[in-house]
Coordinates of C-alpha atoms (C1' of nucleotides) in Angstrom, one line a residue:
Chain A
X10 CA 15.3 131.6 100.8
X11 CA 12.4 133.4 102.0
X12 CA 8.9 132.3 101.0
X13 CA 8.1 135.4 99.1
X14 CA 5.0 135.5 96.9
X15 CA 6.6 134.3 93.8
X16 CA 8.8 131.5 95.2
X17 CA 7.4 128.3 96.7
X18 CA 9.5 125.8 98.4
X19 CA 8.6 122.2 97.7
X20 CA 7.7 120.7 101.1
X21 CA 8.4 117.0 100.6
X22 CA 11.6 117.1 98.7
X23 CA 12.6 113.5 99.5
X24 CA 9.5 112.2 97.9
X25 CA 9.8 114.7 95.1
X26 CA 13.2 113.4 94.1
X27 CA 11.9 109.9 93.7
X28 CA 9.1 111.0 91.6
X29 CA 11.3 113.4 89.6
X30 CA 11.4 112.5 85.9
X31 CA 15.0 113.5 85.8
X32 CA 16.0 111.4 88.7
X33 CA 17.6 108.9 86.5
X34 CA 20.3 111.3 85.3
X35 CA 20.4 113.5 88.4
X36 CA 23.8 114.6 89.6
X37 CA 22.9 113.7 93.2
X38 CA 21.5 110.3 92.3
X39 CA 22.5 107.1 94.0
X40 CA 25.7 105.5 93.0
X41 CA 25.7 102.2 91.2
X42 CA 25.0 100.3 94.4
X43 CA 21.5 101.7 94.4
X44 CA 21.8 103.5 97.8
X45 CA 21.2 107.2 97.9
X46 CA 24.1 109.0 99.6
X47 CA 23.1 110.2 103.0
X48 CA 24.4 113.7 102.1
X49 CA 21.8 114.2 99.4
X50 CA 19.4 115.9 101.7
X51 CA 21.9 118.7 102.3
X52 CA 22.7 119.0 98.6
X53 CA 19.4 119.4 96.8
X54 CA 16.1 121.3 97.4
X55 CA 13.4 122.5 95.1
X56 CA 11.3 125.5 94.7
X57 CA 9.0 127.2 92.2
X58 CA 9.7 130.6 90.7
X59 CA 7.4 132.8 88.7
X60 CA 8.2 134.3 85.3
X61 CA 10.6 137.2 85.5
X62 CA 12.1 136.1 88.9
X63 CA 15.8 135.8 89.1
X64 CA 17.4 132.7 90.3
X65 CA 20.7 134.5 90.7
X66 CA 22.3 137.7 89.5
X67 CA 25.7 138.4 88.3
X68 CA 27.8 139.4 91.3
X69 CA 25.9 137.3 93.8
X70 CA 28.2 135.0 95.8
X71 CA 28.3 131.6 94.1
X72 CA 27.1 128.7 96.2
X73 CA 25.0 126.5 94.0
X74 CA 24.2 125.0 90.6
X75 CA 20.6 124.8 89.5
X76 CA 18.5 122.4 87.4
X77 CA 15.3 123.2 85.6
X78 CA 12.5 120.8 86.5
X79 CA 9.8 122.5 84.6
X80 CA 9.4 125.7 82.7
X81 CA 12.4 127.5 81.2
X82 CA 15.3 129.7 82.2
X83 CA 17.7 132.1 80.4
X84 CA 21.1 133.2 81.4
X85 CA 22.7 136.4 80.4
X86 CA 25.6 138.8 80.9
X87 CA 25.0 142.4 81.6
X88 CA 26.9 144.9 79.5
X89 CA 28.0 148.3 80.9
X90 CA 25.5 150.1 78.7
X91 CA 22.7 148.2 80.4
X92 CA 21.5 145.7 77.8
X93 CA 21.9 142.1 78.2
X94 CA 23.6 139.4 76.1
X95 CA 21.8 136.1 76.4
X96 CA 24.2 133.2 76.8
X97 CA 21.8 130.3 77.0
X98 CA 18.3 128.9 77.3
X99 CA 17.6 126.0 79.7
X100 CA 14.8 123.5 79.4
X101 CA 13.7 120.9 82.0
X102 CA 16.6 118.6 82.9
X103 CA 19.3 121.0 82.1
X104 CA 21.7 122.6 84.5
X105 CA 22.8 126.2 84.7
X106 CA 25.3 128.1 86.8
X107 CA 28.2 125.9 85.5
X108 CA 30.1 128.9 84.4
X109 CA 30.5 130.2 87.9
X110 CA 32.1 127.2 89.5
X111 CA 35.4 128.1 91.1
X112 CA 34.6 131.7 91.2
X113 CA 33.6 133.8 94.2
X114 CA 30.5 135.3 92.5
X115 CA 28.2 134.3 89.7
X116 CA 29.5 135.7 86.4
X117 CA 26.1 135.7 84.8
X118 CA 22.4 136.1 85.7
X119 CA 19.6 133.6 85.5
X120 CA 15.9 134.5 85.2
X121 CA 12.8 132.4 84.7
X122 CA 11.1 132.7 81.4
X123 CA 8.0 131.1 82.7
X124 CA 6.7 129.8 86.0
X125 CA 9.4 127.2 86.6
X126 CA 10.3 124.5 89.0
X127 CA 14.0 124.8 90.0
X128 CA 16.2 122.4 91.8
X129 CA 19.0 123.9 93.9
X130 CA 22.3 121.9 94.0
X131 CA 24.4 123.4 96.7
X132 CA 28.0 123.3 95.4
X133 CA 30.0 122.7 98.6
X134 CA 28.2 119.4 99.5
X135 CA 28.0 118.5 95.8
X136 CA 31.8 118.7 95.6
X137 CA 32.1 116.5 98.7
X138 CA 29.7 114.1 97.1
X139 CA 31.8 114.0 94.0
X140 CA 34.7 112.8 96.1
X141 CA 32.8 109.8 97.4
X142 CA 30.8 109.0 94.2
X143 CA 32.7 108.5 91.0
X144 CA 29.4 108.4 89.2
X145 CA 28.3 111.8 90.4
X146 CA 31.7 113.2 89.5
X147 CA 31.5 111.7 86.0
X148 CA 28.0 113.2 85.6
X149 CA 29.1 116.7 86.6
X150 CA 32.2 116.5 84.4
X151 CA 29.9 115.4 81.6
X152 CA 27.6 118.4 82.0
X153 CA 30.6 120.8 82.1
X154 CA 32.2 119.3 79.1
X155 CA 28.9 119.2 77.3
X156 CA 28.4 122.8 77.9
X157 CA 31.7 123.6 76.3
X158 CA 30.8 121.5 73.3
X159 CA 27.5 123.4 73.0
X160 CA 29.3 126.7 73.1
X161 CA 31.7 125.6 70.4
X162 CA 28.8 124.4 68.2
X163 CA 27.1 127.8 68.7
X164 CA 30.4 129.3 67.6
X165 CA 30.3 127.6 64.3
X166 CA 26.7 128.4 63.7
X167 CA 27.1 132.1 64.4
X168 CA 30.3 132.3 62.5
X169 CA 29.4 131.3 59.0
X170 CA 25.6 131.1 58.8
X171 CA 23.0 133.5 57.6
X172 CA 20.2 134.8 59.6
X173 CA 17.8 132.2 58.2
X174 CA 20.2 129.4 58.8
X175 CA 20.8 130.5 62.4
X176 CA 17.1 130.6 63.1
X177 CA 16.6 127.2 61.5
X178 CA 19.4 125.8 63.7
X179 CA 17.9 127.4 66.7
X180 CA 14.5 126.0 66.1
X181 CA 15.9 122.5 65.3
X182 CA 17.9 122.7 68.6
X183 CA 14.9 123.6 70.6
X184 CA 12.9 120.9 68.8
X185 CA 15.5 118.3 69.5
X186 CA 15.7 119.2 73.2
X187 CA 12.0 119.3 73.6
X188 CA 11.6 115.9 71.9
X189 CA 14.0 114.3 74.4
X190 CA 11.4 115.4 77.0
X191 CA 8.8 113.3 75.2
X192 CA 7.2 116.3 73.6
X193 CA 6.5 116.6 69.9
X194 CA 9.5 117.7 67.9
X195 CA 7.3 119.7 65.5
X196 CA 5.3 121.7 68.0
X197 CA 7.6 123.9 69.9
X198 CA 7.1 126.8 72.3
X199 CA 9.4 129.8 72.6
X200 CA 8.9 131.2 76.1
X201 CA 11.6 133.8 75.5
X202 CA 11.0 137.1 73.7
X203 CA 12.2 137.9 70.2
X204 CA 14.7 140.2 71.7
X205 CA 16.2 137.3 73.7
X206 CA 16.3 135.1 70.6
X207 CA 18.0 137.9 68.7
X208 CA 20.5 138.4 71.5
X209 CA 21.3 134.7 71.5
X210 CA 21.6 134.4 67.8
X211 CA 23.4 137.7 67.4
X212 CA 20.7 139.2 65.3
X213 CA 18.5 142.4 65.6
X214 CA 15.0 141.9 66.9
X215 CA 13.6 143.0 63.6
X216 CA 15.7 140.5 61.8
X217 CA 14.3 137.7 64.0
X218 CA 10.8 138.8 63.2
X219 CA 11.5 139.0 59.5
X220 CA 13.2 135.6 59.4
X221 CA 10.2 134.0 61.2
X222 CA 7.8 135.6 58.7
X223 CA 10.0 134.5 55.8
X224 CA 10.2 130.9 57.0
X225 CA 6.4 130.9 57.5
X226 CA 5.7 132.2 54.0
X227 CA 8.0 129.5 52.7
X228 CA 5.7 127.0 54.3
X229 CA 8.4 125.6 56.6
X230 CA 7.0 126.7 59.9
X231 CA 3.8 128.2 61.2
X232 CA 4.1 130.9 63.8
X233 CA 1.5 131.9 66.3
X234 CA 2.9 134.1 69.0
X235 CA 5.2 132.0 71.1
X236 CA 4.0 128.8 69.6
X237 CA 5.8 127.5 66.5
X238 CA 4.7 124.5 64.4
X239 CA 7.3 123.0 62.2
X240 CA 5.6 122.0 59.1
X241 CA 8.6 120.4 57.5
X242 CA 11.3 119.2 59.8
X243 CA 13.2 118.0 56.8
X244 CA 13.4 121.4 55.1
X245 CA 14.2 123.1 58.4
X246 CA 17.0 120.6 59.0
X247 CA 18.5 121.1 55.5
X248 CA 18.4 124.8 56.0
X249 CA 20.1 124.5 59.4
X250 CA 22.8 122.3 57.9
X251 CA 23.4 124.3 54.7
X252 CA 26.7 126.0 53.9
X253 CA 28.5 125.6 57.2
X254 CA 27.7 122.2 58.4
X255 CA 28.5 121.1 61.9
X256 CA 29.8 117.6 61.5
X257 CA 28.3 115.3 64.1
X258 CA 30.6 114.3 66.9
X259 CA 32.0 110.8 66.9
X260 CA 32.2 110.6 63.1
X261 CA 35.6 110.4 61.6
X262 CA 36.4 113.6 59.8
X263 CA 38.1 113.5 56.4
X264 CA 41.8 113.5 56.9
X265 CA 43.0 116.4 54.9
X266 CA 46.6 117.1 54.3
X267 CA 48.2 119.1 57.1
X268 CA 47.9 122.7 56.2
X269 CA 51.3 123.6 57.4
X270 CA 54.4 121.4 57.2
X271 CA 54.4 118.7 54.6
X272 CA 56.5 116.4 56.8
X273 CA 53.7 116.2 59.3
X274 CA 51.5 114.1 57.1
X275 CA 53.0 110.9 58.3
X276 CA 51.8 111.6 61.8
X277 CA 49.0 109.0 61.7
X278 CA 47.8 108.8 65.2
X279 CA 47.4 111.3 68.0
X280 CA 49.9 111.7 70.8
X281 CA 50.1 108.8 73.2
X282 CA 52.2 108.8 76.3
X283 CA 55.0 106.3 76.4
X284 CA 54.5 103.7 79.0
X285 CA 57.4 103.9 81.4
Chain B
X25 CA 53.3 107.2 70.5
X26 CA 56.0 106.4 68.0
X27 CA 59.2 108.5 67.9
X28 CA 58.5 109.9 64.5
X29 CA 60.5 112.7 63.1
X30 CA 58.4 115.5 64.4
X31 CA 57.5 114.2 67.8
X32 CA 60.1 113.8 70.6
X33 CA 59.2 112.1 73.9
X34 CA 60.8 113.7 76.9
X35 CA 63.0 111.1 78.5
X36 CA 63.1 112.1 82.1
X37 CA 59.6 113.1 82.7
X38 CA 59.9 112.8 86.4
X39 CA 62.6 115.5 86.5
X40 CA 60.7 117.5 83.9
X41 CA 57.6 117.8 86.1
X42 CA 59.6 119.2 89.0
X43 CA 61.3 121.8 86.8
X44 CA 58.1 122.6 85.0
X45 CA 57.1 126.2 85.4
X46 CA 53.5 125.2 85.5
X47 CA 53.9 122.6 88.2
X48 CA 52.4 124.9 90.8
X49 CA 49.0 124.8 89.1
X50 CA 49.3 121.4 87.4
X51 CA 46.3 119.2 87.6
X52 CA 48.4 116.3 88.5
X53 CA 50.3 118.1 91.2
X54 CA 50.8 116.9 94.7
X55 CA 48.0 117.3 97.1
X56 CA 48.3 119.7 100.0
X57 CA 50.4 117.3 101.9
X58 CA 53.2 117.9 99.5
X59 CA 53.6 114.3 98.4
X60 CA 53.1 113.5 94.7
X61 CA 50.5 110.8 94.1
X62 CA 52.0 107.6 93.1
X63 CA 49.7 107.4 90.1
X64 CA 51.1 110.5 88.6
X65 CA 53.6 108.6 86.5
X66 CA 50.8 106.9 84.7
X67 CA 48.9 110.1 84.1
X68 CA 51.3 112.5 82.6
X69 CA 53.9 112.4 79.9
X70 CA 55.5 115.1 77.7
X71 CA 56.6 115.4 74.2
X72 CA 57.5 117.9 71.5
X73 CA 55.5 118.4 68.3
X74 CA 56.5 120.4 65.3
X75 CA 54.4 123.2 63.8
X76 CA 51.5 121.7 61.8
X77 CA 51.4 118.4 63.7
X78 CA 48.1 117.3 65.0
X79 CA 47.8 116.4 68.7
X80 CA 44.5 114.9 68.0
X81 CA 41.9 114.9 65.3
X82 CA 38.1 115.1 65.4
X83 CA 36.9 111.5 65.6
X84 CA 39.9 110.1 67.3
X85 CA 39.0 108.1 70.3
X86 CA 39.2 110.3 73.4
X87 CA 41.6 109.3 76.1
X88 CA 43.5 112.3 77.2
X89 CA 43.6 116.0 77.9
X90 CA 46.6 118.0 76.9
X91 CA 48.5 121.0 78.3
X92 CA 50.7 123.4 76.4
X93 CA 54.1 123.7 77.9
X94 CA 55.6 125.8 75.3
X95 CA 54.6 127.1 71.9
X96 CA 51.0 127.4 70.9
X97 CA 48.0 125.3 69.8
X98 CA 44.8 125.9 68.0
X99 CA 41.6 123.8 68.2
X100 CA 39.0 123.7 65.4
X101 CA 35.9 122.0 64.2
X102 CA 35.8 120.8 60.6
X103 CA 32.8 121.8 58.5
X104 CA 31.4 119.5 55.9
X105 CA 32.6 121.8 53.1
X106 CA 36.1 121.2 54.3
X107 CA 37.1 124.5 55.9
X108 CA 37.6 124.8 59.6
X109 CA 36.1 126.9 62.4
X110 CA 38.8 127.8 64.9
X111 CA 37.4 127.4 68.5
X112 CA 40.4 128.4 70.5
X113 CA 44.0 129.3 70.8
X114 CA 46.1 127.8 73.6
X115 CA 49.2 129.3 75.2
X116 CA 51.6 127.7 77.6
X117 CA 49.9 126.5 80.8
X118 CA 46.5 126.2 79.2
X119 CA 44.7 122.9 78.7
X120 CA 42.8 121.7 75.7
X121 CA 40.6 118.8 74.9
X122 CA 38.2 119.7 77.7
X123 CA 35.3 119.7 75.2
X124 CA 35.7 115.9 74.6
X125 CA 35.4 114.7 78.1
X126 CA 32.7 112.1 78.5
X127 CA 32.5 111.5 74.8
X128 CA 33.8 108.5 72.9
X129 CA 35.7 110.5 70.4
X130 CA 37.3 113.9 70.2
X131 CA 34.8 116.5 68.9
X132 CA 37.4 118.9 67.7
X133 CA 41.0 118.8 66.3
X134 CA 44.1 120.3 67.8
X135 CA 47.2 121.3 65.9
X136 CA 50.4 122.9 66.9
X137 CA 50.9 126.5 65.6
X138 CA 54.6 126.3 66.4
X139 CA 57.1 123.8 67.6
X140 CA 55.4 123.1 71.0
X141 CA 56.0 121.1 74.1
X142 CA 52.8 119.2 75.0
X143 CA 51.9 117.4 78.2
X144 CA 49.6 114.4 77.9
X145 CA 47.2 113.9 80.8
X146 CA 45.6 110.5 80.3
X147 CA 42.0 110.9 81.3
X148 CA 41.2 107.5 82.9
X149 CA 43.9 107.7 85.6
X150 CA 43.3 111.5 85.9
X151 CA 39.7 110.7 86.8
X152 CA 40.9 108.2 89.4
X153 CA 43.2 110.8 90.7
X154 CA 40.3 113.2 91.1
X155 CA 38.6 110.7 93.3
X156 CA 41.5 110.6 95.7
X157 CA 42.6 114.2 95.5
X158 CA 40.0 116.9 96.1
X159 CA 42.6 119.5 95.0
X160 CA 43.0 117.8 91.6
X161 CA 39.3 117.6 91.1
X162 CA 38.8 121.3 92.1
X163 CA 41.5 122.2 89.6
X164 CA 39.9 120.3 86.8
X165 CA 36.5 121.7 87.6
X166 CA 38.0 125.1 87.6
X167 CA 39.5 124.6 84.1
X168 CA 36.2 123.3 82.8
X169 CA 34.2 126.1 84.3
X170 CA 36.7 128.7 83.2
X171 CA 36.5 127.4 79.6
X172 CA 32.7 127.9 79.7
X173 CA 33.2 131.5 81.0
X174 CA 35.7 132.2 78.2
X175 CA 33.2 130.9 75.6
X176 CA 30.5 133.2 77.0
X177 CA 32.7 136.2 77.0
X178 CA 33.6 135.5 73.4
X179 CA 29.9 135.3 72.8
X180 CA 29.5 138.8 73.9
X181 CA 32.4 140.2 72.0
X182 CA 31.3 138.6 68.8
X183 CA 27.7 139.5 69.3
X184 CA 27.8 143.3 69.5
X185 CA 31.2 144.5 68.6
X186 CA 32.6 145.8 65.3
X187 CA 35.6 144.3 63.5
X188 CA 37.9 146.8 65.1
X189 CA 36.6 146.2 68.5
X190 CA 36.9 142.4 68.1
X191 CA 40.5 142.7 67.0
X192 CA 41.2 145.0 69.9
X193 CA 39.7 142.5 72.3
X194 CA 41.6 139.7 70.8
X195 CA 44.9 141.5 71.0
X196 CA 44.2 142.5 74.6
X197 CA 43.3 138.9 75.4
X198 CA 46.5 137.6 74.0
X199 CA 48.5 140.4 75.7
X200 CA 46.9 139.6 79.0
X201 CA 47.6 135.9 78.7
X202 CA 51.2 136.4 77.5
X203 CA 51.9 138.8 80.4
X204 CA 50.8 136.2 82.9
X205 CA 53.7 134.1 81.5
X206 CA 56.1 136.9 82.4
X207 CA 56.3 138.2 78.9
X208 CA 55.8 141.8 77.9
X209 CA 52.1 142.8 77.5
X210 CA 52.9 145.1 74.7
X211 CA 55.1 142.9 72.6
X212 CA 52.9 140.0 71.4
X213 CA 53.4 137.3 68.8
X214 CA 50.6 135.8 66.7
X215 CA 51.7 132.3 65.7
X216 CA 48.4 131.7 63.9
X217 CA 47.6 132.8 60.4
X218 CA 45.3 135.7 59.6
X219 CA 42.8 133.1 58.4
X220 CA 42.8 131.5 61.8
X221 CA 42.3 134.9 63.5
X222 CA 39.5 135.6 61.1
X223 CA 37.8 132.3 61.7
X224 CA 38.1 132.8 65.5
X225 CA 36.8 136.3 65.4
X226 CA 34.2 135.5 62.7
X227 CA 35.7 137.9 60.2
X228 CA 36.9 137.5 56.7
X229 CA 40.7 137.2 56.2
X230 CA 40.6 140.5 54.3
X231 CA 38.9 142.2 57.1
X232 CA 41.5 141.0 59.6
X233 CA 44.2 142.4 57.4
X234 CA 42.4 145.7 56.9
X235 CA 41.7 146.1 60.6
X236 CA 45.3 145.5 61.5
X237 CA 46.4 148.1 59.0
X238 CA 43.8 150.5 60.3
X239 CA 44.9 150.1 63.9
X240 CA 48.5 150.6 62.8
X241 CA 47.8 153.8 60.9
X242 CA 45.9 155.0 64.0
X243 CA 49.2 154.6 65.9
X244 CA 47.7 152.1 68.3
X245 CA 49.8 149.1 67.2
X246 CA 52.7 148.3 65.0
X247 CA 52.5 145.2 62.9
X248 CA 55.5 143.3 61.5
X249 CA 54.4 139.9 60.2
X250 CA 53.5 137.8 63.2
X251 CA 54.9 140.3 65.7
X252 CA 52.7 143.0 67.0
X253 CA 53.8 145.8 69.2
X254 CA 51.1 147.5 71.1
X255 CA 52.0 151.2 71.2
X256 CA 49.1 152.2 73.4
X257 CA 47.7 149.6 75.6
X258 CA 45.3 152.3 76.9
X259 CA 43.8 153.1 73.6
X260 CA 43.5 149.4 72.6
X261 CA 41.8 148.6 75.9
X262 CA 39.3 151.5 75.5
X263 CA 38.6 150.3 72.0
X264 CA 38.1 146.7 73.2
X265 CA 35.7 147.9 75.9
X266 CA 33.7 150.3 73.8
X267 CA 30.0 149.9 73.1
X268 CA 29.4 146.4 74.4
X269 CA 31.4 146.2 77.5
X270 CA 32.0 142.9 79.3
X271 CA 31.5 143.7 82.9
X272 CA 34.3 142.1 85.0
X273 CA 33.2 139.2 87.1
X274 CA 32.8 139.7 90.8
X275 CA 31.5 143.2 90.4
X276 CA 28.0 143.8 91.3
X277 CA 25.8 144.6 88.3
X278 CA 23.4 147.4 88.5
X279 CA 20.1 146.0 89.7
X280 CA 17.6 147.0 87.0
X281 CA 13.9 146.5 87.4
X282 CA 12.8 143.0 86.4
X283 CA 12.0 143.1 82.7
X284 CA 8.9 141.0 83.1
X285 CA 6.5 141.0 85.9
X286 CA 6.3 144.0 88.2
X287 CA 5.7 141.9 91.3
X288 CA 9.0 140.2 90.9
X289 CA 10.9 143.3 91.8
X290 CA 10.8 142.6 95.5
X291 CA 12.8 139.4 95.0
X292 CA 15.9 140.7 96.6
X293 CA 18.2 137.7 96.9
X294 CA 18.8 134.6 94.9
X295 CA 17.3 131.2 95.6
X296 CA 18.6 129.5 98.6
X297 CA 17.7 126.0 99.7
X298 CA 15.7 125.7 102.9
X299 CA 17.6 123.9 105.6
X300 CA 15.7 120.8 106.5
Chain C
dC15 C1' 65.9 131.4 41.8
dG16 C1' 61.2 129.7 41.8
dG17 C1' 57.1 127.9 43.6
dC18 C1' 53.8 128.4 47.1
dA19 C1' 51.1 130.0 50.7
dC20 C1' 50.1 133.9 53.2
dT21 C1' 49.1 138.8 53.2
dT22 C1' 47.6 143.0 51.5
dT23 C1' 44.9 146.2 48.8
dG24 C1' 41.0 147.5 45.8
dA25 C1' 36.2 147.5 44.0
dC26 C1' 31.6 146.1 44.6
dA27 C1' 27.5 144.3 46.3
dG28 C1' 24.6 142.1 49.8
dT29 C1' 23.0 141.1 54.2
dC30 C1' 21.7 142.9 58.2
dA31 C1' 21.5 146.8 61.7
dT32 C1' 19.3 151.0 62.5
dC33 C1' 15.7 154.3 62.6
dA34 C1' 10.7 155.0 62.4
dA35 C1' 6.0 153.9 62.7
dT36 C1' 2.2 150.8 63.0
dT37 C1' -0.1 146.7 64.8
dA38 C1' -1.1 143.1 68.2
dC39 C1' -1.4 141.4 72.6
dG40 C1' -2.0 141.0 77.7
dG41 C1' -3.1 142.9 81.9
dT42 C1' -5.3 146.4 84.4
dG43 C1' -8.8 149.4 85.8
dG44 C1' -13.1 151.4 85.2
Chain D
dC24 C1' -17.4 143.5 79.9
dC25 C1' -14.9 146.8 77.6
dA26 C1' -11.5 150.5 77.1
dC27 C1' -7.0 151.7 78.1
dC28 C1' -2.1 151.4 78.4
dG29 C1' 2.6 149.5 78.0
dT30 C1' 5.3 146.1 76.1
dA31 C1' 6.2 143.1 72.5
dA32 C1' 6.0 142.1 67.6
dT33 C1' 5.7 143.4 62.9
dT34 C1' 6.6 145.9 58.7
dG35 C1' 9.0 149.4 55.8
dA36 C1' 12.9 152.3 54.2
dT37 C1' 17.6 153.3 54.3
dG38 C1' 22.5 152.8 54.7
dA39 C1' 26.7 151.0 56.5
dC40 C1' 29.7 147.4 57.7
dT41 C1' 31.7 143.6 56.1
dG42 C1' 31.9 139.5 52.9
dT43 C1' 33.1 138.3 48.4
dC44 C1' 35.7 138.4 44.2
dA45 C1' 39.9 139.7 42.0
dA46 C1' 44.8 140.7 41.7
dA47 C1' 49.1 142.2 43.2
dG48 C1' 52.6 142.0 46.8
dT49 C1' 55.5 139.6 50.3
dG50 C1' 58.1 136.3 52.6
dC51 C1' 59.6 131.5 53.2
dC52 C1' 61.8 127.4 52.1
dG53 C1' 63.2 124.1 48.9

DNA sequence: CGGCACTTTGACAGTCATCAATTACGGTGG
DNA sequence: CCACCGTAATTGATGACTGTCAAAGTGCCG
């Protein structure tokens, strides 16, 4: 990539990886032996992009995944009428571009919401690395599978929740993700525009604005431009969970009677292959 | 798995794999050399489940992916209030359970919509197989990535489309998937209930019913119970594409001016790592 | 034949999208 | 330093789409 005005390539990448706060969970990390694969140098590189700069555009030929090191990124699809549908926001440590694996071209676009540090993970060598490192493969699989889970959770939220509940869920989600970065869970920043939030939550811009105002007048949050202070994490959580609750993963769901055939109720376990 | 009344284990799996119509794209398939990995026998096994039988339930410990060989399957999340949010329908050749990779327990439930043939792909040996077979890994990655793409497309459809447009999209989607199986694209069957469709499309049951009736009175489709005949694929496609169009992947999107900083407009390409 | 679940149809209201206009903010240029 | 401009955000009024409640109709299988 050219060293244009708004993109800076990190010079000493090697050193940068070791000091990276996300090195512990990095896809390209060492395997359990502790040695770093020699191919790493060809896999990863970092750079800095300014707000509004695209990391890739829909239609560009796919060749890499990307990880946010600092700042924030949004991904979106472009509709024929010109406006965009936001498909995700990515905070430091999160990987985007996963939807374009095994396609010729990127199926979505990615743009920096702020001045951001971005790690490039070239896919071809990454794939080779997966062959030699079970740990790397497991990590990549985990990211892919996790992305599917997130989509499905969003599905639930958008399906049966009101505008207020969606916003509460969104704020709680950002809060949770920011707190895993060591930041305060009650002091969150929203680098994206209201339009972006609306697109993501399937709400009109005006509704987003109104909901934020409403939550503020209820004393649940305090909004100041792109800075939101959650005054009652408890209330916000209850609001996000109300009506259509997303049961936490790993918890046994209540076993209701099979909705179809009665004679299926004796099917106690799930399918297991017979051992030949 | 026990040979209970509604689950039949295929005896001669080995033979079954060779005669399987999906063998060409099977995850467990031979590598390019043409030889079948010796570990395959421990990876895959088939069985038949009756309508209403669960393949797995949310909370069950994760140990396998599943492929539909015949029939149909739906996956859903269970809300705390008891009703379910459908997250996907799966036709022959399609794989489900992908959202639970790298988690202890399944995060969703899967139930047969019809008497269905199901292939069990034990994950632990599958993962080992991925280490030795680049082709298998690429296939699994492709399935995972493709699932993410589908979720994102659904996102768009549900975000900015009316009830009629959603239904048109849904019918076109089923039509397309059925036609890749060699079936007629205009004669589709809907093994799921209206409630399921509504859950998936984020519509009330009544709305689903009304929309189907409306499309029928418009002469676009002809509904008879769970059998739908598409009388005008053209009109249905136009309806599905209207207003919020999902631009096909691989097509260059119009390059609009960057919505943020003006000085980002000269960023022509996407980020590429510098070659050290 | 009868019970049951699914589907359809109708009436009504509510939430949210749309249209419109004002306000606030941030960067630019004088 | 301040005024200016464009974009983003807010607020208000209105209406439509769709969810909800209710009830009748249909098909399926015991």
